[in-house]
Amino acid sequence: MQRTILILLFSFVSTLIMAQAHLFRGNSSYSSDILYTWDGKSLYSGKSSYSSDILYNFDGKYVYRGRSSYSSDILYTFDGKYVYRGNSTYSSDILYTWDGKYIYRGKSTYSSDILYTYDGKHVYRGRSSYSSDILYTFDGSLPIPILIMIIQ
């Protein structure tokens, strides 16, 4: 029984540790270059995981201001392809389009409207994969709406 509890506890702690992702400035992975920490639900400032340092929460559909989960604090709505302003899914409120690789301005998939390239590890300026165009590096994964909150 104790062994089972220890295994479950170890698994839980390992999951928590593995769930944290960090966003680094540029093409860096030095702890001194950590700008944000992501725990799977909340984005924190710097290396922090204190609730007072939560910048945004994301529940899979809505990005909320700070620690909130109130509808009045919804900043973005995400449907898997489009990022909408506030609590809206009207096409007139589309701010960004995501196609799995590129983030476009508005409701567009024209190459001239590509703002960023995201390969799961790096965010590049525009339609690029050159190391000189890396804006941010991740050591985990980050939802697109949270990424947009950071890079805008």
mmCIF file of C-alpha atoms in Angstrom:
data_model
loop_
_atom_site.group_PDB
_atom_site.id
_atom_site.type_symbol
_atom_site.label_atom_id
_atom_site.label_comp_id
_atom_site.label_asym_id
_atom_site.label_seq_id
_atom_site.Cartn_x
_atom_site.Cartn_y
_atom_site.Cartn_z
ATOM 1 C CA MET A 1 0.000 0.000 0.000
ATOM 2 C CA GLN A 2 2.768 2.466 0.939
ATOM 3 C CA ARG A 3 4.673 1.555 -2.178
ATOM 4 C CA THR A 4 1.610 2.316 -4.339
ATOM 5 C CA ILE A 5 1.162 5.670 -2.623
ATOM 6 C CA LEU A 6 4.835 6.505 -3.152
ATOM 7 C CA ILE A 7 4.613 5.600 -6.838
ATOM 8 C CA LEU A 8 1.480 7.722 -7.284
ATOM 9 C CA LEU A 9 3.056 10.630 -5.435
ATOM 10 C CA PHE A 10 6.244 10.385 -7.507
ATOM 11 C CA SER A 11 4.181 10.263 -10.721
ATOM 12 C CA PHE A 12 2.177 13.304 -9.672
ATOM 13 C CA VAL A 13 5.268 15.351 -8.791
ATOM 14 C CA SER A 14 6.990 14.283 -12.015
ATOM 15 C CA THR A 15 3.950 15.368 -14.007
ATOM 16 C CA LEU A 16 3.977 18.766 -12.329
ATOM 17 C CA ILE A 17 7.669 19.259 -13.000
ATOM 18 C CA MET A 18 7.382 18.109 -16.613
ATOM 19 C CA ALA A 19 4.318 20.292 -17.214
ATOM 20 C CA GLN A 20 6.225 23.524 -16.749
ATOM 21 C CA ALA A 21 7.541 25.138 -19.884
ATOM 22 C CA HIS A 22 9.704 28.209 -20.156
ATOM 23 C CA LEU A 23 9.909 30.873 -22.785
ATOM 24 C CA PHE A 24 13.383 32.266 -23.354
ATOM 25 C CA ARG A 25 14.510 35.452 -25.021
ATOM 26 C CA GLY A 26 15.896 34.811 -28.515
ATOM 27 C CA ASN A 27 17.721 31.584 -29.264
ATOM 28 C CA SER A 28 18.646 30.940 -25.645
ATOM 29 C CA SER A 29 18.011 28.282 -23.043
ATOM 30 C CA TYR A 30 19.851 29.973 -20.178
ATOM 31 C CA SER A 31 17.806 30.364 -17.002
ATOM 32 C CA SER A 32 18.799 34.037 -16.911
ATOM 33 C CA ASP A 33 16.904 34.503 -20.211
ATOM 34 C CA ILE A 34 13.570 33.074 -18.987
ATOM 35 C CA LEU A 35 10.831 35.591 -19.722
ATOM 36 C CA TYR A 36 7.760 33.494 -18.859
ATOM 37 C CA THR A 37 6.756 30.192 -17.282
ATOM 38 C CA TRP A 38 3.770 28.154 -18.502
ATOM 39 C CA ASP A 39 2.249 25.431 -16.302
ATOM 40 C CA GLY A 40 -0.424 24.150 -18.676
ATOM 41 C CA LYS A 41 -3.080 26.572 -17.475
ATOM 42 C CA SER A 42 -1.415 29.820 -16.412
ATOM 43 C CA LEU A 43 1.337 32.061 -17.753
ATOM 44 C CA TYR A 44 3.631 33.532 -15.110
ATOM 45 C CA SER A 45 6.098 36.352 -15.257
ATOM 46 C CA GLY A 46 9.722 35.172 -15.337
ATOM 47 C CA LYS A 47 10.656 31.970 -13.494
ATOM 48 C CA SER A 48 7.828 32.395 -11.008
ATOM 49 C CA SER A 49 5.016 29.995 -10.249
ATOM 50 C CA TYR A 50 3.382 32.177 -7.578
ATOM 51 C CA SER A 51 -0.278 32.901 -8.145
ATOM 52 C CA SER A 52 0.422 36.610 -7.675
ATOM 53 C CA ASP A 53 2.598 36.480 -10.813
ATOM 54 C CA ILE A 54 -0.062 35.009 -13.131
ATOM 55 C CA LEU A 55 -0.425 37.146 -16.236
ATOM 56 C CA TYR A 56 -3.012 35.041 -18.104
ATOM 57 C CA ASN A 57 -5.092 31.880 -17.702
ATOM 58 C CA PHE A 58 -6.150 29.677 -20.613
ATOM 59 C CA ASP A 59 -8.845 26.991 -20.423
ATOM 60 C CA GLY A 60 -8.510 25.679 -23.978
ATOM 61 C CA LYS A 61 -10.949 28.185 -25.439
ATOM 62 C CA TYR A 62 -10.624 31.472 -23.557
ATOM 63 C CA VAL A 63 -7.655 33.568 -22.466
ATOM 64 C CA TYR A 64 -8.426 35.397 -19.225
ATOM 65 C CA ARG A 65 -6.717 38.399 -17.676
ATOM 66 C CA GLY A 66 -4.630 37.436 -14.640
ATOM 67 C CA ARG A 67 -5.919 34.693 -12.332
ATOM 68 C CA SER A 68 -9.500 35.277 -13.400
ATOM 69 C CA SER A 69 -11.924 32.872 -15.025
ATOM 70 C CA TYR A 70 -14.808 35.355 -15.212
ATOM 71 C CA SER A 71 -16.412 36.024 -18.574
ATOM 72 C CA SER A 72 -15.866 39.759 -18.038
ATOM 73 C CA ASP A 73 -12.096 39.102 -18.051
ATOM 74 C CA ILE A 74 -11.922 37.203 -21.361
ATOM 75 C CA LEU A 75 -9.285 38.757 -23.594
ATOM 76 C CA TYR A 76 -9.339 36.251 -26.477
ATOM 77 C CA THR A 77 -11.427 33.351 -27.740
ATOM 78 C CA PHE A 78 -9.689 30.566 -29.662
ATOM 79 C CA ASP A 79 -11.429 27.948 -31.826
ATOM 80 C CA GLY A 80 -8.323 26.098 -33.038
ATOM 81 C CA LYS A 81 -7.864 28.250 -36.127
ATOM 82 C CA TYR A 82 -8.877 31.799 -35.289
ATOM 83 C CA VAL A 83 -8.103 34.061 -32.359
ATOM 84 C CA TYR A 84 -11.000 36.430 -31.715
ATOM 85 C CA ARG A 85 -11.143 39.651 -29.727
ATOM 86 C CA GLY A 86 -12.816 39.147 -26.330
ATOM 87 C CA ASN A 87 -15.704 36.728 -25.917
ATOM 88 C CA SER A 88 -16.646 36.653 -29.581
ATOM 89 C CA THR A 89 -16.681 34.325 -32.547
ATOM 90 C CA TYR A 90 -17.794 36.892 -35.112
ATOM 91 C CA SER A 91 -15.615 37.011 -38.203
ATOM 92 C CA SER A 92 -15.312 40.774 -37.756
ATOM 93 C CA ASP A 93 -13.526 40.093 -34.446
ATOM 94 C CA ILE A 94 -10.833 37.772 -35.864
ATOM 95 C CA LEU A 95 -7.440 39.147 -34.879
ATOM 96 C CA TYR A 96 -5.184 36.265 -35.963
ATOM 97 C CA THR A 97 -5.321 33.064 -38.020
ATOM 98 C CA TRP A 98 -3.314 29.958 -37.135
ATOM 99 C CA ASP A 99 -2.664 27.252 -39.755
ATOM 100 C CA GLY A 100 -0.388 24.967 -37.738
ATOM 101 C CA LYS A 101 2.817 26.741 -38.695
ATOM 102 C CA TYR A 102 2.155 30.417 -39.311
ATOM 103 C CA ILE A 103 0.344 33.158 -37.434
ATOM 104 C CA TYR A 104 -1.360 35.528 -39.853
ATOM 105 C CA ARG A 105 -2.760 39.009 -39.371
ATOM 106 C CA GLY A 106 -6.580 38.964 -39.249
ATOM 107 C CA LYS A 107 -8.594 36.455 -41.246
ATOM 108 C CA SER A 108 -5.974 35.754 -43.856
ATOM 109 C CA THR A 109 -3.717 33.006 -45.109
ATOM 110 C CA TYR A 110 -1.814 35.149 -47.601
ATOM 111 C CA SER A 111 1.956 34.873 -47.249
ATOM 112 C CA SER A 112 2.164 38.680 -47.124
ATOM 113 C CA ASP A 113 0.107 38.569 -43.892
ATOM 114 C CA ILE A 114 2.387 36.139 -42.022
ATOM 115 C CA LEU A 115 3.455 37.759 -38.772
ATOM 116 C CA TYR A 116 5.269 34.822 -37.143
ATOM 117 C CA THR A 117 6.402 31.261 -37.776
ATOM 118 C CA TYR A 118 6.101 28.788 -34.889
ATOM 119 C CA ASP A 119 7.729 25.370 -35.128
ATOM 120 C CA GLY A 120 6.898 24.227 -31.589
ATOM 121 C CA LYS A 121 10.306 25.225 -30.241
ATOM 122 C CA HIS A 122 11.031 28.646 -31.747
ATOM 123 C CA VAL A 123 9.067 31.708 -32.796
ATOM 124 C CA TYR A 124 10.530 33.412 -35.841
ATOM 125 C CA ARG A 125 9.863 36.870 -37.182
ATOM 126 C CA GLY A 126 7.714 36.678 -40.323
ATOM 127 C CA ARG A 127 7.940 33.730 -42.689
ATOM 128 C CA SER A 128 11.369 32.563 -41.650
ATOM 129 C CA SER A 129 13.236 29.676 -40.105
ATOM 130 C CA TYR A 130 16.620 31.378 -39.947
ATOM 131 C CA SER A 131 18.276 31.375 -36.537
ATOM 132 C CA SER A 132 18.878 35.108 -36.912
ATOM 133 C CA ASP A 133 15.077 35.629 -36.934
ATOM 134 C CA ILE A 134 14.361 33.710 -33.707
ATOM 135 C CA LEU A 135 12.432 35.883 -31.271
ATOM 136 C CA TYR A 136 11.698 33.264 -28.592
ATOM 137 C CA THR A 137 12.651 29.702 -27.666
ATOM 138 C CA PHE A 138 10.534 27.213 -25.681
ATOM 139 C CA ASP A 139 11.500 24.154 -23.700
ATOM 140 C CA GLY A 140 7.936 22.823 -23.833
ATOM 141 C CA SER A 141 4.761 23.578 -25.713
ATOM 142 C CA LEU A 142 2.616 26.669 -25.529
ATOM 143 C CA PRO A 143 -0.944 27.264 -26.795
ATOM 144 C CA ILE A 144 -1.185 29.675 -29.704
ATOM 145 C CA PRO A 145 -3.413 32.235 -27.922
ATOM 146 C CA ILE A 146 -0.929 32.472 -25.052
ATOM 147 C CA LEU A 147 1.920 32.781 -27.539
ATOM 148 C CA ILE A 148 0.061 35.644 -29.208
ATOM 149 C CA MET A 149 -0.405 37.385 -25.851
ATOM 150 C CA ILE A 150 3.366 37.282 -25.408
ATOM 151 C CA ILE A 151 4.484 38.382 -28.860
ATOM 152 C CA GLN A 152 1.983 41.097 -29.636
#
